[in-house]
Structures are given as C-alpha cells and as structure tokens.
Amino acid sequence: VLNNLAEALGSHYHRSSCPDELDEMLRLLKESLALCPSGDPSRGIVLNNLASALRGHYDYSGSPDDLDEMLRLLREALELCPSGDPFRGTVLNNLAEALRSRYNRSGSPDDLDEMLRLLRESVELCPPGNPLRGGVLNNLGLVLRSHYNRSGCPDDLDEVLCLLREALELYPTGHTARVLPLNTLAEALRVCYDRSGSPDDLDEMFRLLREALELCPPGHTARVLPLNNLALALQARHNRSGSPGDLDEM
C-alpha cells in the first residue's frame, strides 16, 4: 500500500514538481522498504522506486549523498533480479542512468565502461516490441557518444547513429516520445558534421530539430534542448554560407 501511494504521489509530482510531494514519496518508500526484509519478493521493486525518487531529489539538490544512495539501492535491486527476470532490464537502465550522473561529475572511465555493459545487457532484455526498448536504445546512444568523445573511434559514432535511428522508428510520427531520440540523433549528427563537413548531416539535423520543436509547443519543458541545438545548427550553417537569414532566426 505504501509503495502504491508513493507511485501515485510520483505521478502527481511529475506534473506539479512540488518538493513537499517528493519528500513525502521518499518517506513512504523508506517506510515501505523497512517492511520488506531480505527475501521479500517486493523488495527489488521498492528499492528501484526509492532510487527513482532519490533521482528526482538529486536533480534539484545535486547532493552526492543522494547519488551514492541511488547507486547502492540499485545495485542491491539488481542482485535481486537474476538473469531472465523481466524486471532486470528496468533496473539495469536505471543503474546506468545513475552512473551517467556520476560520470558527468567525475568523468571516470570506469563508470563509462560499466554503463556500456549494463545498457548492452538491458537492450538484450528489451527485444523489439518491448515498450522500454526505445528509451534504452536512446540511453545507450548517449553513453556511446560519450565513449566516442574519449576514444575518437568512428565505429562508436556509427553505432550511435544506428541505435538512435532504430529508437526513432519505434515511435510513430506525431508521438511525443519522439522528442528525445530526435534531439539525441541531431546532436550525434552535429558531431558527424563537425568531422566530415557534410551538408547532408546539417540538413538532417534541421529536419529532426524542427520536428522536435513541433512536438514541444512554447512552454513545454522539453523545448529548451531542441531550441538550443537548432540555434547551434543555424550557427554552423551561417559559418558555412554566410546567410543573414540564419542569424535572424537564431
């Protein structure tokens, strides 16, 4: 009951962003976890939900303690999900996202390598038709792009593009879930353009980002990233062509 009440509060929090609701979620989930000792079949789910709530807390607090506790909770949850458990893919993906937050702070190559291992396993556990596959493919693409930034290996960048194109194909035109892979693919194409200078990469970036903006009307919280990336793309095209129209749109 406590876990279900916390999930209901979580749905409301995603709409309201009220810190008091997040604090109550954490309190309920910690109480629920205390009632699920080792061996309780619900413990893994509660551990994952508590880690997700802590992720929300970390996003506005930036506290390393929140991040450390998230990692501890998710590692325990993963131990409770043996190979073949349908919930294992979700925990793998959430643990990889927590590691990405730590990587963004520390830049540790060990975190990057562990993320790749976790997300590759998660993709295997989310075959075509699994509703989680698109998000996992997008996350793997993001992590591989970070790996490319360190390695400079063209194979990493080629795989990023393949993963993100597949993620995009999983959502029909007009679906709001397309926004994330549209933006991530456009960012990867910007890297390709910087390397090759191909106008085709630039043209595809514009198409992707304009579609993303159509799906994010003014006031939408997800609108910031495609707006920023479109401005960068316009700057790149202006540097190439000198068109004053690009400067005006920027």
mmCIF file of C-alpha atoms in Angstrom, residues 5-220:
data_model
loop_
_atom_site.group_PDB
_atom_site.id
_atom_site.type_symbol
_atom_site.label_atom_id
_atom_site.label_comp_id
_atom_site.label_asym_id
_atom_site.label_seq_id
_atom_site.Cartn_x
_atom_site.Cartn_y
_atom_site.Cartn_z
ATOM 1 C CA LEU A 5 0.680 5.505 -2.563
ATOM 2 C CA ALA A 6 4.230 6.654 -3.308
ATOM 3 C CA GLU A 7 3.760 5.781 -7.007
ATOM 4 C CA ALA A 8 0.554 7.848 -7.085
ATOM 5 C CA LEU A 9 2.399 10.751 -5.485
ATOM 6 C CA GLY A 10 5.149 10.313 -8.062
ATOM 7 C CA SER A 11 2.680 10.702 -10.915
ATOM 8 C CA HIS A 12 1.360 13.897 -9.338
ATOM 9 C CA TYR A 13 4.892 15.166 -8.626
ATOM 10 C CA HIS A 14 5.848 14.837 -12.313
ATOM 11 C CA ARG A 15 3.046 17.307 -13.075
ATOM 12 C CA SER A 16 3.475 19.656 -10.109
ATOM 13 C CA SER A 17 7.232 19.474 -9.283
ATOM 14 C CA CYS A 18 6.265 20.195 -5.670
ATOM 15 C CA PRO A 19 9.223 19.407 -3.337
ATOM 16 C CA ASP A 20 6.878 18.532 -0.463
ATOM 17 C CA GLU A 21 5.359 15.711 -2.531
ATOM 18 C CA LEU A 22 8.830 14.382 -3.341
ATOM 19 C CA ASP A 23 9.782 14.435 0.342
ATOM 20 C CA GLU A 24 6.612 12.509 1.201
ATOM 21 C CA MET A 25 7.373 9.966 -1.535
ATOM 22 C CA LEU A 26 10.804 9.382 -0.036
ATOM 23 C CA ARG A 27 9.349 8.964 3.460
ATOM 24 C CA LEU A 28 6.728 6.462 2.260
ATOM 25 C CA LEU A 29 9.206 4.441 0.208
ATOM 26 C CA LYS A 30 11.746 4.283 3.043
ATOM 27 C CA GLU A 31 8.997 3.032 5.359
ATOM 28 C CA SER A 32 7.916 0.520 2.720
ATOM 29 C CA LEU A 33 11.496 -0.717 2.323
ATOM 30 C CA ALA A 34 11.800 -1.242 6.068
ATOM 31 C CA LEU A 35 8.749 -3.528 5.813
ATOM 32 C CA CYS A 36 10.370 -5.594 3.016
ATOM 33 C CA PRO A 37 13.232 -7.538 4.602
ATOM 34 C CA SER A 38 15.736 -9.592 2.614
ATOM 35 C CA GLY A 39 13.876 -12.385 0.862
ATOM 36 C CA ASP A 40 10.658 -10.408 0.399
ATOM 37 C CA PRO A 41 9.673 -10.664 -3.307
ATOM 38 C CA SER A 42 8.635 -6.982 -3.350
ATOM 39 C CA ARG A 43 11.974 -5.666 -2.095
ATOM 40 C CA GLY A 44 13.557 -5.221 -5.539
ATOM 41 C CA ILE A 45 10.654 -3.121 -6.813
ATOM 42 C CA VAL A 46 10.667 -0.894 -3.727
ATOM 43 C CA LEU A 47 14.452 -0.454 -3.961
ATOM 44 C CA ASN A 48 14.093 0.643 -7.586
ATOM 45 C CA ASN A 49 11.222 3.026 -6.799
ATOM 46 C CA LEU A 50 13.132 4.578 -3.895
ATOM 47 C CA ALA A 51 16.144 5.080 -6.154
ATOM 48 C CA SER A 52 13.899 6.765 -8.751
ATOM 49 C CA ALA A 53 12.539 9.136 -6.104
ATOM 50 C CA LEU A 54 16.080 9.912 -4.980
ATOM 51 C CA ARG A 55 16.908 10.699 -8.596
ATOM 52 C CA GLY A 56 14.260 13.413 -8.501
ATOM 53 C CA HIS A 57 15.724 14.702 -5.248
ATOM 54 C CA TYR A 58 19.251 14.666 -6.702
ATOM 55 C CA ASP A 59 18.105 16.595 -9.782
ATOM 56 C CA TYR A 60 17.270 19.644 -7.684
ATOM 57 C CA SER A 61 19.713 19.160 -4.753
ATOM 58 C CA GLY A 62 22.824 18.000 -6.607
ATOM 59 C CA SER A 63 23.820 16.189 -3.404
ATOM 60 C CA PRO A 64 26.474 13.464 -3.910
ATOM 61 C CA ASP A 65 24.896 11.628 -0.965
ATOM 62 C CA ASP A 66 21.662 11.190 -2.968
ATOM 63 C CA LEU A 67 23.680 9.809 -5.871
ATOM 64 C CA ASP A 68 25.655 7.399 -3.674
ATOM 65 C CA GLU A 69 22.443 6.091 -2.095
ATOM 66 C CA MET A 70 20.811 5.671 -5.522
ATOM 67 C CA LEU A 71 23.727 3.532 -6.684
ATOM 68 C CA ARG A 72 23.668 1.422 -3.518
ATOM 69 C CA LEU A 73 19.915 0.812 -3.787
ATOM 70 C CA LEU A 74 20.038 -0.068 -7.482
ATOM 71 C CA ARG A 75 22.984 -2.441 -7.071
ATOM 72 C CA GLU A 76 21.042 -4.294 -4.376
ATOM 73 C CA ALA A 77 17.925 -4.328 -6.598
ATOM 74 C CA LEU A 78 20.000 -5.786 -9.451
ATOM 75 C CA GLU A 79 21.261 -8.596 -7.216
ATOM 76 C CA LEU A 80 17.600 -9.474 -6.538
ATOM 77 C CA CYS A 81 16.835 -9.718 -10.286
ATOM 78 C CA PRO A 82 18.583 -12.803 -11.687
ATOM 79 C CA SER A 83 19.250 -13.252 -15.377
ATOM 80 C CA GLY A 84 15.915 -13.720 -17.148
ATOM 81 C CA ASP A 85 13.890 -11.710 -14.623
ATOM 82 C CA PRO A 86 11.678 -9.337 -16.680
ATOM 83 C CA PHE A 87 12.322 -6.519 -14.190
ATOM 84 C CA ARG A 88 16.111 -6.765 -14.611
ATOM 85 C CA GLY A 89 16.144 -4.602 -17.761
ATOM 86 C CA THR A 90 14.485 -1.704 -15.923
ATOM 87 C CA VAL A 91 16.977 -1.848 -13.055
ATOM 88 C CA LEU A 92 19.926 -2.103 -15.457
ATOM 89 C CA ASN A 93 18.736 1.014 -17.294
ATOM 90 C CA ASN A 94 18.151 2.980 -14.070
ATOM 91 C CA LEU A 95 21.558 1.994 -12.687
ATOM 92 C CA ALA A 96 23.184 3.117 -15.941
ATOM 93 C CA GLU A 97 21.390 6.489 -15.710
ATOM 94 C CA ALA A 98 22.625 6.948 -12.125
ATOM 95 C CA LEU A 99 26.166 6.110 -13.234
ATOM 96 C CA ARG A 100 25.830 8.648 -16.059
ATOM 97 C CA SER A 101 25.033 11.329 -13.475
ATOM 98 C CA ARG A 102 28.185 10.373 -11.576
ATOM 99 C CA TYR A 103 30.205 10.242 -14.792
ATOM 100 C CA ASN A 104 29.055 13.766 -15.637
ATOM 101 C CA ARG A 105 30.571 14.885 -12.323
ATOM 102 C CA SER A 106 33.734 12.780 -12.251
ATOM 103 C CA GLY A 107 34.495 11.759 -15.831
ATOM 104 C CA SER A 108 35.587 8.323 -14.574
ATOM 105 C CA PRO A 109 36.220 5.912 -17.495
ATOM 106 C CA ASP A 110 35.264 3.022 -15.183
ATOM 107 C CA ASP A 111 31.730 4.453 -14.873
ATOM 108 C CA LEU A 112 31.563 4.793 -18.661
ATOM 109 C CA ASP A 113 32.629 1.184 -19.214
ATOM 110 C CA GLU A 114 30.106 -0.076 -16.642
ATOM 111 C CA MET A 115 27.309 1.950 -18.259
ATOM 112 C CA LEU A 116 28.041 0.384 -21.640
ATOM 113 C CA ARG A 117 27.995 -3.119 -20.145
ATOM 114 C CA LEU A 118 24.719 -2.506 -18.283
ATOM 115 C CA LEU A 119 22.926 -0.924 -21.234
ATOM 116 C CA ARG A 120 24.027 -3.583 -23.716
ATOM 117 C CA GLU A 121 22.551 -6.206 -21.398
ATOM 118 C CA SER A 122 19.407 -4.094 -20.994
ATOM 119 C CA VAL A 123 18.951 -3.868 -24.783
ATOM 120 C CA GLU A 124 19.165 -7.673 -24.980
ATOM 121 C CA LEU A 125 16.414 -7.899 -22.353
ATOM 122 C CA CYS A 126 14.196 -5.449 -24.286
ATOM 123 C CA PRO A 127 13.572 -7.136 -27.658
ATOM 124 C CA PRO A 128 11.536 -5.462 -30.428
ATOM 125 C CA GLY A 129 8.016 -4.904 -29.122
ATOM 126 C CA ASN A 130 9.135 -4.185 -25.563
ATOM 127 C CA PRO A 131 7.896 -0.670 -24.650
ATOM 128 C CA LEU A 132 11.167 0.089 -22.835
ATOM 129 C CA ARG A 133 13.381 -0.598 -25.871
ATOM 130 C CA GLY A 134 13.291 2.939 -27.305
ATOM 131 C CA GLY A 135 14.432 4.572 -24.070
ATOM 132 C CA VAL A 136 17.209 2.031 -23.548
ATOM 133 C CA LEU A 137 18.454 2.472 -27.128
ATOM 134 C CA ASN A 138 18.491 6.238 -26.631
ATOM 135 C CA ASN A 139 20.453 5.908 -23.374
ATOM 136 C CA LEU A 140 22.964 3.534 -24.968
ATOM 137 C CA GLY A 141 23.374 6.023 -27.814
ATOM 138 C CA LEU A 142 24.101 8.826 -25.336
ATOM 139 C CA VAL A 143 26.691 6.754 -23.485
ATOM 140 C CA LEU A 144 28.371 5.594 -26.695
ATOM 141 C CA ARG A 145 28.639 9.207 -27.801
ATOM 142 C CA SER A 146 30.481 9.963 -24.554
ATOM 143 C CA HIS A 147 32.716 6.990 -25.313
ATOM 144 C CA TYR A 148 33.350 8.398 -28.791
ATOM 145 C CA ASN A 149 34.296 11.742 -27.250
ATOM 146 C CA ARG A 150 37.040 9.913 -25.317
ATOM 147 C CA SER A 151 38.135 7.420 -27.966
ATOM 148 C CA GLY A 152 37.529 9.242 -31.255
ATOM 149 C CA CYS A 153 36.697 5.817 -32.732
ATOM 150 C CA PRO A 154 34.456 6.212 -35.832
ATOM 151 C CA ASP A 155 32.835 2.834 -35.095
ATOM 152 C CA ASP A 156 31.393 4.262 -31.861
ATOM 153 C CA LEU A 157 29.792 7.139 -33.767
ATOM 154 C CA ASP A 158 28.406 4.830 -36.461
ATOM 155 C CA GLU A 159 26.811 2.652 -33.774
ATOM 156 C CA VAL A 160 25.331 5.732 -32.082
ATOM 157 C CA LEU A 161 23.569 6.689 -35.316
ATOM 158 C CA CYS A 162 22.240 3.144 -35.850
ATOM 159 C CA LEU A 163 20.884 2.914 -32.292
ATOM 160 C CA LEU A 164 19.180 6.290 -32.413
ATOM 161 C CA ARG A 165 17.630 5.699 -35.835
ATOM 162 C CA GLU A 166 16.173 2.439 -34.522
ATOM 163 C CA ALA A 167 14.862 4.209 -31.404
ATOM 164 C CA LEU A 168 13.177 6.824 -33.579
ATOM 165 C CA GLU A 169 11.491 4.184 -35.743
ATOM 166 C CA LEU A 170 9.796 2.732 -32.659
ATOM 167 C CA TYR A 171 7.553 5.800 -32.281
ATOM 168 C CA PRO A 172 5.058 6.923 -34.950
ATOM 169 C CA THR A 173 5.136 10.421 -36.398
ATOM 170 C CA GLY A 174 3.455 12.854 -34.006
ATOM 171 C CA HIS A 175 4.199 10.800 -30.869
ATOM 172 C CA THR A 176 5.699 12.974 -28.124
ATOM 173 C CA ALA A 177 8.132 10.173 -27.216
ATOM 174 C CA ARG A 178 9.949 11.012 -30.463
ATOM 175 C CA VAL A 179 11.314 14.243 -28.962
ATOM 176 C CA LEU A 180 14.176 12.613 -27.064
ATOM 177 C CA PRO A 181 15.588 10.449 -29.900
ATOM 178 C CA LEU A 182 15.038 13.294 -32.393
ATOM 179 C CA ASN A 183 17.158 15.609 -30.272
ATOM 180 C CA THR A 184 19.788 12.984 -29.411
ATOM 181 C CA LEU A 185 20.149 11.942 -33.053
ATOM 182 C CA ALA A 186 20.503 15.580 -34.089
ATOM 183 C CA GLU A 187 23.289 16.026 -31.528
ATOM 184 C CA ALA A 188 25.095 12.964 -32.906
ATOM 185 C CA LEU A 189 24.745 14.302 -36.445
ATOM 186 C CA ARG A 190 26.312 17.559 -35.262
ATOM 187 C CA VAL A 191 29.375 15.518 -34.254
ATOM 188 C CA CYS A 192 29.346 13.881 -37.712
ATOM 189 C CA TYR A 193 29.090 17.288 -39.364
ATOM 190 C CA ASP A 194 31.994 18.658 -37.334
ATOM 191 C CA ARG A 195 34.059 15.669 -38.505
ATOM 192 C CA SER A 196 33.005 15.491 -42.164
ATOM 193 C CA GLY A 197 31.516 18.891 -43.041
ATOM 194 C CA SER A 198 28.781 17.079 -44.998
ATOM 195 C CA PRO A 199 25.804 19.346 -45.842
ATOM 196 C CA ASP A 200 23.587 16.230 -45.713
ATOM 197 C CA ASP A 201 24.295 15.863 -41.991
ATOM 198 C CA LEU A 202 23.393 19.504 -41.453
ATOM 199 C CA ASP A 203 20.170 19.201 -43.479
ATOM 200 C CA GLU A 204 19.083 16.153 -41.494
ATOM 201 C CA MET A 205 19.811 17.973 -38.227
ATOM 202 C CA PHE A 206 17.449 20.770 -39.268
ATOM 203 C CA ARG A 207 14.691 18.326 -40.201
ATOM 204 C CA LEU A 208 14.978 16.435 -36.909
ATOM 205 C CA LEU A 209 15.095 19.514 -34.707
ATOM 206 C CA ARG A 210 12.199 21.248 -36.441
ATOM 207 C CA GLU A 211 10.106 18.117 -35.947
ATOM 208 C CA ALA A 212 11.110 18.031 -32.268
ATOM 209 C CA LEU A 213 10.026 21.654 -31.847
ATOM 210 C CA GLU A 214 6.639 20.926 -33.441
ATOM 211 C CA LEU A 215 6.111 18.294 -30.745
ATOM 212 C CA CYS A 216 7.117 20.759 -27.986
ATOM 213 C CA PRO A 217 4.905 23.863 -28.135
ATOM 214 C CA PRO A 218 6.025 27.064 -26.360
ATOM 215 C CA GLY A 219 6.079 26.499 -22.607
ATOM 216 C CA HIS A 220 6.856 22.774 -22.885
#
